[in-house]
Amino acid sequence: MKKVLAILGLAAVSAMAISANRIGPVSTYGELKANGGKLSGTCPQYANSAVQVKGMSLFWSSAADSATAFYTEKAVNLMVKDMKIEVIRFAMGVKNENFDKGRGYLTGGEDLQKAYLKNVVNAAIENDIYVIIDWHIESGDGYTSDAVKFFEYAAQQYGSYNNVIFEVWNEPKDGASMGTVASHANSVINAIRKYSDNLVLIGSPEWSSHPEECASASISDSKKNYACTLHFYADSHSANGDYANRANQALGKNVPVFASEWGTVNANGNGGANQSASQAWINWMNDNKVSWANWSASGVNEGSAAFNKINLDNGLSYSNSGNMVKGWMNKNMTYSDCGLENGNSSSQSGFSTGIANGTKTDMIDDMEDNDRYAYTGGFWSAWTDANENGDNGVGQSTISNGTWENDFGKTVYDVLLPKEGSKNTSNYMVGLKKIKLAKGTYQYAPYVDLGLNLTKDTAEFDMSACKSISYKFKGASHNFRLETSLVTNWNFHHVNKDASDEWKEVELTWDQFNQEDWGDNDKHFNLKDKGLSKVKRLAWEVKGVQNVPDNQNQPSLDYLFVDDVRCDGLSITAISGKTSTPTSSSSAPKSSSSVTPPSSSSSVVVPPASSSSVVITDLLVIDDVEDGNEVLNTTGTWYAYTDNESLGKSSITNVYDPNLPGYVVVFPGSADPTNGTQGFVGLTGIHWDEGDYAYDPFVALGLNTNADTSIGIDLSNCPVLSYRYKGAAHTIKLQDGQVTDFAFHNRMLLDAGDWTLVSFKQEEFKQPGWTQTKVNLNWANIKKISWEVIGAKGYTDTFQPEFDYLYIDDLKCVDQAIGIKSIARTATGLRLAAKGHDLNIMTSKSGLVKVQVFDMTGHTVKSVSENMQAGAHTVSLENLTAGSYIVRVQAGNAKKSARITLK
Ligand SMILES: *[C@@H]1O[C@H](CO)[C@@H](O)[C@H](O)[C@H]1NC(C)=O
Ligand SMILES: *[C@@H]1O[C@H](CO)[C@@H](O)[C@H](O)[C@H]1NC(C)=O
Ligand SMILES: *[C@@H]1O[C@H](CO)[C@@H](O)[C@H](O)[C@H]1NC(C)=O
Ligand SMILES: *[C@@H]1O[C@H](CO)[C@@H](O)[C@H](O)[C@H]1NC(C)=O
Ligand SMILES: *[C@@H]1O[C@H](CO)[C@@H](O)[C@H](O)[C@H]1NC(C)=O
Ligand SMILES: *[C@@H]1O[C@H](CO)[C@@H](O)[C@H](O)[C@H]1NC(C)=O
Ligand SMILES: CC(=O)N[C@H]1CO[C@H](CO)[C@@H](O)[C@@H]1O
Ligand SMILES: CC(=O)N[C@H]1CO[C@H](CO)[C@@H](O)[C@@H]1O
Ligand SMILES: [Ca+2]
C-alpha cells in the first residue's frame, strides 16, 4: 500500500542534463560565428557586432598533476569567479614526448582524456563560458584519422551547446605545410559538421604562427564557420613584428584570428613574464577584437604557469604571469541572457520521500525509511585517516558524528541525519559534520569518507544495468568514488565535484570516472567495459592535498550532506526498514532516543595506571652525547644539513664551524632547562624557505654510523631503535645504501613540546608508498640516519615549524629479550689526545693496537697496527693536511673514537 513517489522522472537523468547556473558570456552572445574578419554572436544584439572573449588555456592534459589538477570543475569555477575568464581551452594531450606520462589520448589515456573532457566541458557549460576542445599536439603529423574519430565523438556529445569551439590541430611543425594542415582540418570539419555547426579553429605551419597562410588555404566548411589561430609568446615575438603582420594579413582576408594560445614569457614557456611586450599584444588584440586564451592555467614549474599552487580549496594562488593576465581579463562585464536554447538542459528535480519495502526501484537509498541501511541491503558509514592501520602512518582527521554498532558488530560513525537546507524537501539524509582534516603522521593526503557498502556483507553488487548514477549533495568538495573488487590498490574510479553551499544534483555517466596516475596505468580500466557487476562500495571522500599545512588544507565547507542516490536503469526490490513512508507532517526528524547512542563512554579504553613499567634494557648505545662531542659511540659523526645544496634557502641558527667543516650540532645539557642530560644534538632556529628547490624545503640532523662512511654498522640484532626528542615534527630516515631514489625507510613524528621517548621495531620503518622499487632494509649495514624537518613547498610565507628547534638524544638499540653481539664499548684505560700533529694514546694493557684515521667524508687516510706496551704512545700524523679527522683506536676489546683537528 506504499506509493512509490516518482518525483524523479526519467527525464531528469538523461545523460546530458547539464545547464548553466549563472548568466555569463554564452547566454549573452550565443554561439560564436565567423563573420568576416571578426567573431560575432548568435544573440540578436551581437549578430553583427564583434565579440571578443578572453580566458585561459589549460596545460597538456597528459602531463603531471600540476597540470591536471586544473582539469576539474573546482578549478574552472575558481577561474570564472576569481579571474573572470570567459573561455577555457581544454588542451587534450594527444601524443607528445615531453608532456606525456603515458596517458595522452593516443598513448593509453583515451578513457582518462574523455573523463577530463567531460569535467571541463560540463564545468564550462555550468559557468556559461566558452570552451575550446583542442587536439593538443605539436607535430608534423596531425593523426588525422584519430582526430576525426575524437571530434566526431566530442561533437556528438557537446556539439549542440553554444559553449563549444573546436580546435583541430594545436601546433603543426616539423615542416608540415599549410596544405597538410588544411587537408587534416577538412577531414575533421567534415566529422564535426555531422553534429555541430560550431566554430572551428585551424592552426598553421611553424607552431600556428602563419594565420595568413591559413586564411588563404582551401578550407571546405559547409558552415563557413572557422577562424585561424595565432600562437605567440610576447617575450619572443613582438606585437610590431612578423607575427602581428601575418595576423593582420589574415584579418585583411576577412578570416577571423583567434589567439588560442599565447604567453607572457618566451617561446619555450619559460622565463619571466614580460609586461610591456604582453601589453603591446593586449592592445593589438583589443584593437582587432581578437579573442584569446593565455597559456597556461596550471601550476607547472615554468614562467608561463598562471598559478603556483595546486591546492585549490583556499582559492587560486597567482604567479607573476597569472596576476598580469588576470588584470587583462574582461572584468566588469554585464551579461544578460538573450534567451537562446542551449544544449538539452533540464531543470533540477525534487527530492524523493520514500520507497516502500518490497517495491521495485532504481533508488539505492533516499534515507527516508530512517534507518542506516540502503534499499540494496547495505549500510552507511564513515571513516577517516585516523582509522589507518599505520603502514603509512596515521592521520588525525575528525568528524563530529557519533558512532553506533551495526549488525555486523562493527562500531562505525553514524551518518544518518535529519534533512538540512531549505531546498531539501525530504526528511532524512546522510552526512558528515565538522570535518577537520589533520595529517598527523599519515604520509598521503588527509581524508574523511562517507560510504555506502552496497550489500550487507562483502558481496559484490551488480550495477551493469545502470546507465548513469546520480545523487544530491550540499557541502564540501569531494571525490565521488565507485569501488569495485577489481581494484585492489585503492586507486578506485572517481569524479571530483566542487563544493556547493546549495543542494545540487550530480549525474554521472561511467566515462566520467577516472583513476589517479599512480604509475599503475596498465591496471586502469573503463568502468563501462568491466567492473560494474562487481561494485562493493560507494564513497564520498573529502580529501586535502598531500604536503600542505593543515591550516591551509581544510575544505571550504566543513560538512557534506548526501541524499537520493540513484542508478538510472537499476531495478531492485527495496529493503526498507519501515513499512510506511513517513510524511513530513506526521514524522518528526529522528530523535536521539530512536538511535543507539554513541558508544562513547563504554568504548574508551583506559590504559591501566600501571607503575610496573617494562624494564627497557639498552643493547647498544649508538650515542647518548654525554661526552659532549659529535662523535658517536660507533665512531661515526653527527652533523646537520639543509636544502641549500639543492638550491633551497632553508636555514638553521646552529654555528657553522669551518674547521669541521659543518654546523655544530652538539649542545650541553644546560642549553635546555628540561634536559636531564649532559649533552644532546639539535637544530636551532629552523626556518623553511624552498628558494629554487623543486620540492618541500627541509633542514636535517644526520649521522654516519661509522667513521668509514663506505660501511655501516650491524644492527641486525637491534630489535627496537629508540631515541628521545623535543621540538619539531620530523621524519626519521634510515639508509643502508640500497635505496637510490630517496625512498628511504622512515617514520614520521609529531611536534613535541617536552622530551619524548619514542621507539620503533625494525619492521615499523617503511618506504614511502610512491617508491617504484621496494627493498628490505638491510639492518646488518645501517650507514646513515637522519631526522628531517620538512616544510611545504609554496607555503613558507605562512607555514613555519610549530617549534623552531629539534633536539635528539639517547639514540639506542633496546630490548631485554634479545642478546646482541655489541660493538665493544668504550673502555676505561684507553685515552686519546691530539697535540700538534701527534696523536697520543694511553693504554692500560699491552697488546695489538689498531689506529685508523678517517677524513670527514669517510675515507681512510691512515691505518696502522702496532704491538704496544701499556703506557703512553705517540702516532705521528705529520703527513695529514690541516683539517678535521675521526680517529678510531682499538686496543683489545676497548675502542675509542674522537674527532681531532690538525692545524
Ligand atoms: C620585453 O620584450 C621587449 C620586446 O620584445 C624587449 O625589448 C624587452 O627587453 C623585454 N623585457 C624584458 C624584461 O625581458
Ligand atoms: C570596472 O568597475 C570599476 C569599479 O566599479 C571601475 O572603476 C572601472 O573603471 C571599471 N572598468 C571597466 C573596464 O569598465
Ligand atoms: C564494507 O566495504 C568495505 C570495502 O569494500 C569492506 O572492506 C568492509 O569489510 C565492508 N564492511 C562489511 C561489514 O562488510
Ligand atoms: C520487507 O520485506 C521483506 C520481504 O520482502 C520482509 O522479509 C521484511 O520483513 C520486510 N521488512 C519490514 C521492515 O517490514
Ligand atoms: C658510549 O656509551 C656509553 C654508555 O653506554 C657512555 O658511557 C660513553 O660515554 C659513550 N661513549 C661515547 C664516545 O659516546
Ligand atoms: C711522511 O712522508 C714522508 C715522505 O713521503 C715519509 O718519509 C715519512 O715517513 C712520512 N711520515 C709518516 C709518519 O708516515
Ligand atoms: C548519531 C550522532 O551522534 N550524530 C551526530 C553527527 O554529528 C552531528 C553534528 O555534531 C550531531 O548533531 C549528530 O547528532
Ligand atoms: C644534566 C644537565 O646538564 N643538567 C642541566 C640542565 O639544565 C639546568 C639549567 O640550565 C642545569 O642547571 C643543569 O646542570
Ligand atoms: Ca532523504
PDB file of C-alpha atoms and ligand atoms in Angstrom, residues 862 876 878-879, ligand 6:
ATOM      1  CA  LYS A 862      95.841   6.412   7.679  1.00  0.00           C
ATOM      2  CA  SER A 876     102.645  10.807  14.040  1.00  0.00           C
ATOM      3  CA  GLU A 878     102.652  14.708  10.234  1.00  0.00           C
ATOM      4  CA  ASN A 879     101.688  13.971   6.648  1.00  0.00           C
TER       5      ASN A 879
HETATM    6  C1  LIG B   6     105.641  11.391   5.640  1.00  0.00           C
HETATM    7  O1  LIG B   6     106.012  11.388   4.283  1.00  0.00           O
HETATM    8  C2  LIG B   6     107.420  11.281   4.103  1.00  0.00           C
HETATM    9  C3  LIG B   6     107.699  11.423   2.628  1.00  0.00           C
HETATM   10  O2  LIG B   6     106.858  10.571   1.855  1.00  0.00           O
HETATM   11  C4  LIG B   6     107.887   9.962   4.691  1.00  0.00           C
HETATM   12  O3  LIG B   6     109.286   9.863   4.577  1.00  0.00           O
HETATM   13  C5  LIG B   6     107.522   9.871   6.146  1.00  0.00           C
HETATM   14  O4  LIG B   6     107.827   8.603   6.659  1.00  0.00           O
HETATM   15  C6  LIG B   6     106.008  10.089   6.324  1.00  0.00           C
HETATM   16  N1  LIG B   6     105.690  10.126   7.726  1.00  0.00           N
HETATM   17  C7  LIG B   6     104.818   9.259   8.290  1.00  0.00           C
HETATM   18  C8  LIG B   6     104.592   9.420   9.746  1.00  0.00           C
HETATM   19  O5  LIG B   6     104.226   8.399   7.623  1.00  0.00           O
END
